[in-house]
């Protein structure tokens, strides 16, 4: 074992988030750490990396007991972390990023030498199989490339253990392939990896063992060849997931939103549909079908070229998201960081950004003050947060998503648009988000959900609008919802046959 952690406890004020966790890593192993959002994965890794200090337990690294008080001590022992939030400085070059804080003046070079730095950078990038110009500015690289730069940076510290916290969430398929090639090359050099991810296929493809955390407990460690998806999922949630989609039983009311002949040149054309109170309308389609473009146009993130939008029969003029918000429209996107959440603010401040006026409409609030709203939302949505002042940044993805939803609940929405609301969210939080959606529908909110997951769209929707290449091909009723039907229209239906 290169690392053995035993009986690790950790609390944040009164909130105990790790409870006697055991975790160990072998040399050259790829070890997945899994668990629902809030299970304690990042906290455990931050303890290993010297960012947080444990309250109890022991940590052995390469056979000796350690007490890291600072990340530099862990780094000196060969432990490197690649965080969920990248540490790349956009205005610096690739080479400058690679050498940042590495105290070049202290090594044999004696001074900061750009030429030498570029050369050394080029070399270590090549070791990773990356042919990148070290003189490029970091901001001109894709997120995936930036991530690979972080890995190169870790390797330049001679890392023997590399911790990756949800690295692939922002990567394209090609970048994921490159990342995995790099990982495999390093594994052969006996570098160990701790890999935090929700992507089951990925984990089964590249990891050797999986450890599952649940509510701060270590539930168990399995060898990949001795386990399967279902077992891991039930370890994560502590229950079988037979009923993944809660049944709604909501009564569907009058038409709330009508979209008529909406068009944006080059993106989608002549789209018409309506959504009723209490209804969940799914929007399905393949990549490039124009689904996000459509809903972003309804909400005013994009300007429409043609068409009309009516809410409760009244024609709306939406030129900007603020116009939509004033009419009681809410928008939740997959990309919570740029739309919806101010990660540097506290959870409380994020919630305060919402307009609380219409809240009592749903009977969820007794007092319309901020603390009460916070309290109600945390309980109602089961947000795992220790107090109002905790920064939104420190929450897990699923919990961040719940804060965004809470914010929109605060405006008392007529209509809520959700664009891939559960992407990157673990199975348990997914189910909670589904429940919240149905709860809102039950209170008469009309809901539009864009989703690429067929089981999700079929499980949650009352009707599904299927798009293909910017055209609304078909609206399927509940009893017509099968994967085959949706795929038939998503791939163009009779459209291409007719041509
Ligand atoms: P995971 O990475 O498994 O999603 P985390 O380790 O991020 O989980 O969080 C575990 C719990 O610890 C959560 O309830 C989270 O709110 C809490 N937590 C994490 N970091 C902090 C912090 N800096 N202050 C207070 N609570 C925290
Ligand atoms: Mg985490």
mmCIF file with all atom_site columns, N, CA and C in Angstrom, residues 1-3 23-32 160-162 183 186-195 206-211 221-224:
data_model
loop_
_atom_site.group_PDB
_atom_site.id
_atom_site.type_symbol
_atom_site.label_atom_id
_atom_site.label_alt_id
_atom_site.label_comp_id
_atom_site.label_asym_id
_atom_site.label_entity_id
_atom_site.label_seq_id
_atom_site.pdbx_PDB_ins_code
_atom_site.Cartn_x
_atom_site.Cartn_y
_atom_site.Cartn_z
_atom_site.occupancy
_atom_site.B_iso_or_equiv
_atom_site.pdbx_formal_charge
_atom_site.auth_seq_id
_atom_site.auth_comp_id
_atom_site.auth_asym_id
_atom_site.auth_atom_id
_atom_site.pdbx_PDB_model_num
ATOM 1   N N  . UNK A 1 1   ? 0.829   -1.207 0.000   1.00 0.00 ? 1   UNK A N  1
ATOM 2   C CA . UNK A 1 1   ? 0.000   0.000  0.000   1.00 0.00 ? 1   UNK A CA 1
ATOM 3   C C  . UNK A 1 1   ? 0.863   1.258  0.000   1.00 0.00 ? 1   UNK A C  1
ATOM 4   N N  . UNK A 1 2   ? 0.521   2.167  -0.866  1.00 0.00 ? 2   UNK A N  1
ATOM 5   C CA . UNK A 1 2   ? 1.260   3.419  -0.848  1.00 0.00 ? 2   UNK A CA 1
ATOM 6   C C  . UNK A 1 2   ? 0.602   4.394  0.129   1.00 0.00 ? 2   UNK A C  1
ATOM 7   N N  . UNK A 1 3   ? -0.738  4.269  0.246   1.00 0.00 ? 3   UNK A N  1
ATOM 8   C CA . UNK A 1 3   ? -1.468  5.113  1.200   1.00 0.00 ? 3   UNK A CA 1
ATOM 9   C C  . UNK A 1 3   ? -2.473  4.275  1.982   1.00 0.00 ? 3   UNK A C  1
ATOM 10  N N  . UNK A 1 23  ? -9.589  3.862  3.927   1.00 0.00 ? 23  UNK A N  1
ATOM 11  C CA . UNK A 1 23  ? -9.362  3.992  2.485   1.00 0.00 ? 23  UNK A CA 1
ATOM 12  C C  . UNK A 1 23  ? -7.890  3.733  2.203   1.00 0.00 ? 23  UNK A C  1
ATOM 13  N N  . UNK A 1 24  ? -7.604  2.870  1.217   1.00 0.00 ? 24  UNK A N  1
ATOM 14  C CA . UNK A 1 24  ? -6.194  2.630  0.913   1.00 0.00 ? 24  UNK A CA 1
ATOM 15  C C  . UNK A 1 24  ? -5.953  2.516  -0.580  1.00 0.00 ? 24  UNK A C  1
ATOM 16  N N  . UNK A 1 25  ? -4.713  2.821  -0.959  1.00 0.00 ? 25  UNK A N  1
ATOM 17  C CA . UNK A 1 25  ? -4.328  2.861  -2.375  1.00 0.00 ? 25  UNK A CA 1
ATOM 18  C C  . UNK A 1 25  ? -3.055  2.049  -2.571  1.00 0.00 ? 25  UNK A C  1
ATOM 19  N N  . UNK A 1 26  ? -3.052  1.255  -3.647  1.00 0.00 ? 26  UNK A N  1
ATOM 20  C CA . UNK A 1 26  ? -1.846  0.521  -3.990  1.00 0.00 ? 26  UNK A CA 1
ATOM 21  C C  . UNK A 1 26  ? -1.053  1.274  -5.046  1.00 0.00 ? 26  UNK A C  1
ATOM 22  N N  . UNK A 1 27  ? 0.195   0.884  -5.167  1.00 0.00 ? 27  UNK A N  1
ATOM 23  C CA . UNK A 1 27  ? 1.057   1.482  -6.188  1.00 0.00 ? 27  UNK A CA 1
ATOM 24  C C  . UNK A 1 27  ? 0.538   1.155  -7.588  1.00 0.00 ? 27  UNK A C  1
ATOM 25  N N  . UNK A 1 28  ? 0.493   2.146  -8.448  1.00 0.00 ? 28  UNK A N  1
ATOM 26  C CA . UNK A 1 28  ? 0.095   1.918  -9.835  1.00 0.00 ? 28  UNK A CA 1
ATOM 27  C C  . UNK A 1 28  ? -1.360  1.554  -10.024 1.00 0.00 ? 28  UNK A C  1
ATOM 28  N N  . UNK A 1 29  ? -2.153  1.832  -9.018  1.00 0.00 ? 29  UNK A N  1
ATOM 29  C CA . UNK A 1 29  ? -3.565  1.461  -9.114  1.00 0.00 ? 29  UNK A CA 1
ATOM 30  C C  . UNK A 1 29  ? -4.423  2.667  -9.488  1.00 0.00 ? 29  UNK A C  1
ATOM 31  N N  . UNK A 1 30  ? -5.520  2.392  -10.176 1.00 0.00 ? 30  UNK A N  1
ATOM 32  C CA . UNK A 1 30  ? -6.506  3.423  -10.469 1.00 0.00 ? 30  UNK A CA 1
ATOM 33  C C  . UNK A 1 30  ? -7.705  3.092  -9.592  1.00 0.00 ? 30  UNK A C  1
ATOM 34  N N  . UNK A 1 31  ? -7.950  3.951  -8.606  1.00 0.00 ? 31  UNK A N  1
ATOM 35  C CA . UNK A 1 31  ? -8.963  3.643  -7.598  1.00 0.00 ? 31  UNK A CA 1
ATOM 36  C C  . UNK A 1 31  ? -10.083 4.677  -7.673  1.00 0.00 ? 31  UNK A C  1
ATOM 37  N N  . UNK A 1 32  ? -11.285 4.214  -7.932  1.00 0.00 ? 32  UNK A N  1
ATOM 38  C CA . UNK A 1 32  ? -12.422 5.137  -8.013  1.00 0.00 ? 32  UNK A CA 1
ATOM 39  C C  . UNK A 1 32  ? -13.002 5.360  -6.624  1.00 0.00 ? 32  UNK A C  1
ATOM 40  N N  . UNK A 1 160 ? 3.351   10.864 -7.136  1.00 0.00 ? 160 UNK A N  1
ATOM 41  C CA . UNK A 1 160 ? 3.208   9.415  -7.198  1.00 0.00 ? 160 UNK A CA 1
ATOM 42  C C  . UNK A 1 160 ? 1.747   9.030  -7.050  1.00 0.00 ? 160 UNK A C  1
ATOM 43  N N  . UNK A 1 161 ? 0.980   9.940  -6.442  1.00 0.00 ? 161 UNK A N  1
ATOM 44  C CA . UNK A 1 161 ? -0.451  9.712  -6.307  1.00 0.00 ? 161 UNK A CA 1
ATOM 45  C C  . UNK A 1 161 ? -1.154  10.963 -6.825  1.00 0.00 ? 161 UNK A C  1
ATOM 46  N N  . UNK A 1 162 ? -2.018  10.783 -7.811  1.00 0.00 ? 162 UNK A N  1
ATOM 47  C CA . UNK A 1 162 ? -2.730  11.930 -8.366  1.00 0.00 ? 162 UNK A CA 1
ATOM 48  C C  . UNK A 1 162 ? -4.214  11.775 -8.071  1.00 0.00 ? 162 UNK A C  1
ATOM 49  N N  . UNK A 1 183 ? -3.383  8.672  -18.450 1.00 0.00 ? 183 UNK A N  1
ATOM 50  C CA . UNK A 1 183 ? -3.480  7.910  -17.205 1.00 0.00 ? 183 UNK A CA 1
ATOM 51  C C  . UNK A 1 183 ? -2.837  6.535  -17.372 1.00 0.00 ? 183 UNK A C  1
ATOM 52  N N  . UNK A 1 186 ? 0.879   6.663  -17.395 1.00 0.00 ? 186 UNK A N  1
ATOM 53  C CA . UNK A 1 186 ? 1.460   6.914  -16.072 1.00 0.00 ? 186 UNK A CA 1
ATOM 54  C C  . UNK A 1 186 ? 1.317   5.721  -15.145 1.00 0.00 ? 186 UNK A C  1
ATOM 55  N N  . UNK A 1 187 ? 0.227   4.990  -15.315 1.00 0.00 ? 187 UNK A N  1
ATOM 56  C CA . UNK A 1 187 ? 0.038   3.806  -14.476 1.00 0.00 ? 187 UNK A CA 1
ATOM 57  C C  . UNK A 1 187 ? 1.177   2.818  -14.695 1.00 0.00 ? 187 UNK A C  1
ATOM 58  N N  . UNK A 1 188 ? 1.597   2.725  -15.929 1.00 0.00 ? 188 UNK A N  1
ATOM 59  C CA . UNK A 1 188 ? 2.720   1.827  -16.233 1.00 0.00 ? 188 UNK A CA 1
ATOM 60  C C  . UNK A 1 188 ? 3.993   2.278  -15.536 1.00 0.00 ? 188 UNK A C  1
ATOM 61  N N  . UNK A 1 189 ? 4.042   3.570  -15.212 1.00 0.00 ? 189 UNK A N  1
ATOM 62  C CA . UNK A 1 189 ? 5.199   4.065  -14.454 1.00 0.00 ? 189 UNK A CA 1
ATOM 63  C C  . UNK A 1 189 ? 4.932   4.024  -12.957 1.00 0.00 ? 189 UNK A C  1
ATOM 64  N N  . UNK A 1 190 ? 3.893   3.249  -12.569 1.00 0.00 ? 190 UNK A N  1
ATOM 65  C CA . UNK A 1 190 ? 3.580   3.056  -11.158 1.00 0.00 ? 190 UNK A CA 1
ATOM 66  C C  . UNK A 1 190 ? 2.992   4.274  -10.453 1.00 0.00 ? 190 UNK A C  1
ATOM 67  N N  . UNK A 1 191 ? 2.489   5.243  -11.215 1.00 0.00 ? 191 UNK A N  1
ATOM 68  C CA . UNK A 1 191 ? 1.752   6.342  -10.580 1.00 0.00 ? 191 UNK A CA 1
ATOM 69  C C  . UNK A 1 191 ? 0.363   5.808  -10.208 1.00 0.00 ? 191 UNK A C  1
ATOM 70  N N  . UNK A 1 192 ? -0.116  6.172  -9.016  1.00 0.00 ? 192 UNK A N  1
ATOM 71  C CA . UNK A 1 192 ? -1.466  5.757  -8.597  1.00 0.00 ? 192 UNK A CA 1
ATOM 72  C C  . UNK A 1 192 ? -2.439  6.913  -8.810  1.00 0.00 ? 192 UNK A C  1
ATOM 73  N N  . UNK A 1 193 ? -3.686  6.557  -9.070  1.00 0.00 ? 193 UNK A N  1
ATOM 74  C CA . UNK A 1 193 ? -4.716  7.584  -9.258  1.00 0.00 ? 193 UNK A CA 1
ATOM 75  C C  . UNK A 1 193 ? -5.898  7.340  -8.335  1.00 0.00 ? 193 UNK A C  1
ATOM 76  N N  . UNK A 1 194 ? -6.404  8.428  -7.789  1.00 0.00 ? 194 UNK A N  1
ATOM 77  C CA . UNK A 1 194 ? -7.702  8.351  -7.100  1.00 0.00 ? 194 UNK A CA 1
ATOM 78  C C  . UNK A 1 194 ? -8.644  9.168  -7.963  1.00 0.00 ? 194 UNK A C  1
ATOM 79  N N  . UNK A 1 195 ? -9.713  8.528  -8.364  1.00 0.00 ? 195 UNK A N  1
ATOM 80  C CA . UNK A 1 195 ? -10.548 9.088  -9.406  1.00 0.00 ? 195 UNK A CA 1
ATOM 81  C C  . UNK A 1 195 ? -11.973 9.231  -8.886  1.00 0.00 ? 195 UNK A C  1
ATOM 82  N N  . UNK A 1 206 ? -11.832 1.913  -16.773 1.00 0.00 ? 206 UNK A N  1
ATOM 83  C CA . UNK A 1 206 ? -10.417 2.209  -16.502 1.00 0.00 ? 206 UNK A CA 1
ATOM 84  C C  . UNK A 1 206 ? -9.948  1.959  -15.072 1.00 0.00 ? 206 UNK A C  1
ATOM 85  N N  . UNK A 1 207 ? -10.854 1.728  -14.132 1.00 0.00 ? 207 UNK A N  1
ATOM 86  C CA . UNK A 1 207 ? -10.398 1.609  -12.733 1.00 0.00 ? 207 UNK A CA 1
ATOM 87  C C  . UNK A 1 207 ? -10.119 0.173  -12.330 1.00 0.00 ? 207 UNK A C  1
ATOM 88  N N  . UNK A 1 208 ? -9.303  0.007  -11.286 1.00 0.00 ? 208 UNK A N  1
ATOM 89  C CA . UNK A 1 208 ? -9.007  -1.315 -10.754 1.00 0.00 ? 208 UNK A CA 1
ATOM 90  C C  . UNK A 1 208 ? -9.913  -1.657 -9.579  1.00 0.00 ? 208 UNK A C  1
ATOM 91  N N  . UNK A 1 209 ? -10.137 -0.651 -8.711  1.00 0.00 ? 209 UNK A N  1
ATOM 92  C CA . UNK A 1 209 ? -11.015 -0.889 -7.558  1.00 0.00 ? 209 UNK A CA 1
ATOM 93  C C  . UNK A 1 209 ? -11.928 0.322  -7.351  1.00 0.00 ? 209 UNK A C  1
ATOM 94  N N  . UNK A 1 210 ? -13.016 0.094  -6.629  1.00 0.00 ? 210 UNK A N  1
ATOM 95  C CA . UNK A 1 210 ? -13.960 1.168  -6.302  1.00 0.00 ? 210 UNK A CA 1
ATOM 96  C C  . UNK A 1 210 ? -14.194 1.170  -4.798  1.00 0.00 ? 210 UNK A C  1
ATOM 97  N N  . UNK A 1 211 ? -14.094 2.352  -4.194  1.00 0.00 ? 211 UNK A N  1
ATOM 98  C CA . UNK A 1 211 ? -14.535 2.482  -2.802  1.00 0.00 ? 211 UNK A CA 1
ATOM 99  C C  . UNK A 1 211 ? -15.756 3.389  -2.795  1.00 0.00 ? 211 UNK A C  1
ATOM 100 N N  . UNK A 1 221 ? -15.076 -1.601 -0.381  1.00 0.00 ? 221 UNK A N  1
ATOM 101 C CA . UNK A 1 221 ? -14.185 -1.489 -1.531  1.00 0.00 ? 221 UNK A CA 1
ATOM 102 C C  . UNK A 1 221 ? -14.328 -2.759 -2.346  1.00 0.00 ? 221 UNK A C  1
ATOM 103 N N  . UNK A 1 222 ? -14.485 -2.600 -3.671  1.00 0.00 ? 222 UNK A N  1
ATOM 104 C CA . UNK A 1 222 ? -14.684 -3.758 -4.547  1.00 0.00 ? 222 UNK A CA 1
ATOM 105 C C  . UNK A 1 222 ? -13.684 -3.739 -5.682  1.00 0.00 ? 222 UNK A C  1
ATOM 106 N N  . UNK A 1 223 ? -13.238 -4.924 -6.070  1.00 0.00 ? 223 UNK A N  1
ATOM 107 C CA . UNK A 1 223 ? -12.457 -5.021 -7.306  1.00 0.00 ? 223 UNK A CA 1
ATOM 108 C C  . UNK A 1 223 ? -13.438 -4.939 -8.468  1.00 0.00 ? 223 UNK A C  1
ATOM 109 N N  . UNK A 1 224 ? -13.032 -4.233 -9.521  1.00 0.00 ? 224 UNK A N  1
ATOM 110 C CA . UNK A 1 224 ? -13.913 -4.047 -10.674 1.00 0.00 ? 224 UNK A CA 1
ATOM 111 C C  . UNK A 1 224 ? -14.450 -5.374 -11.208 1.00 0.00 ? 224 UNK A C  1
#
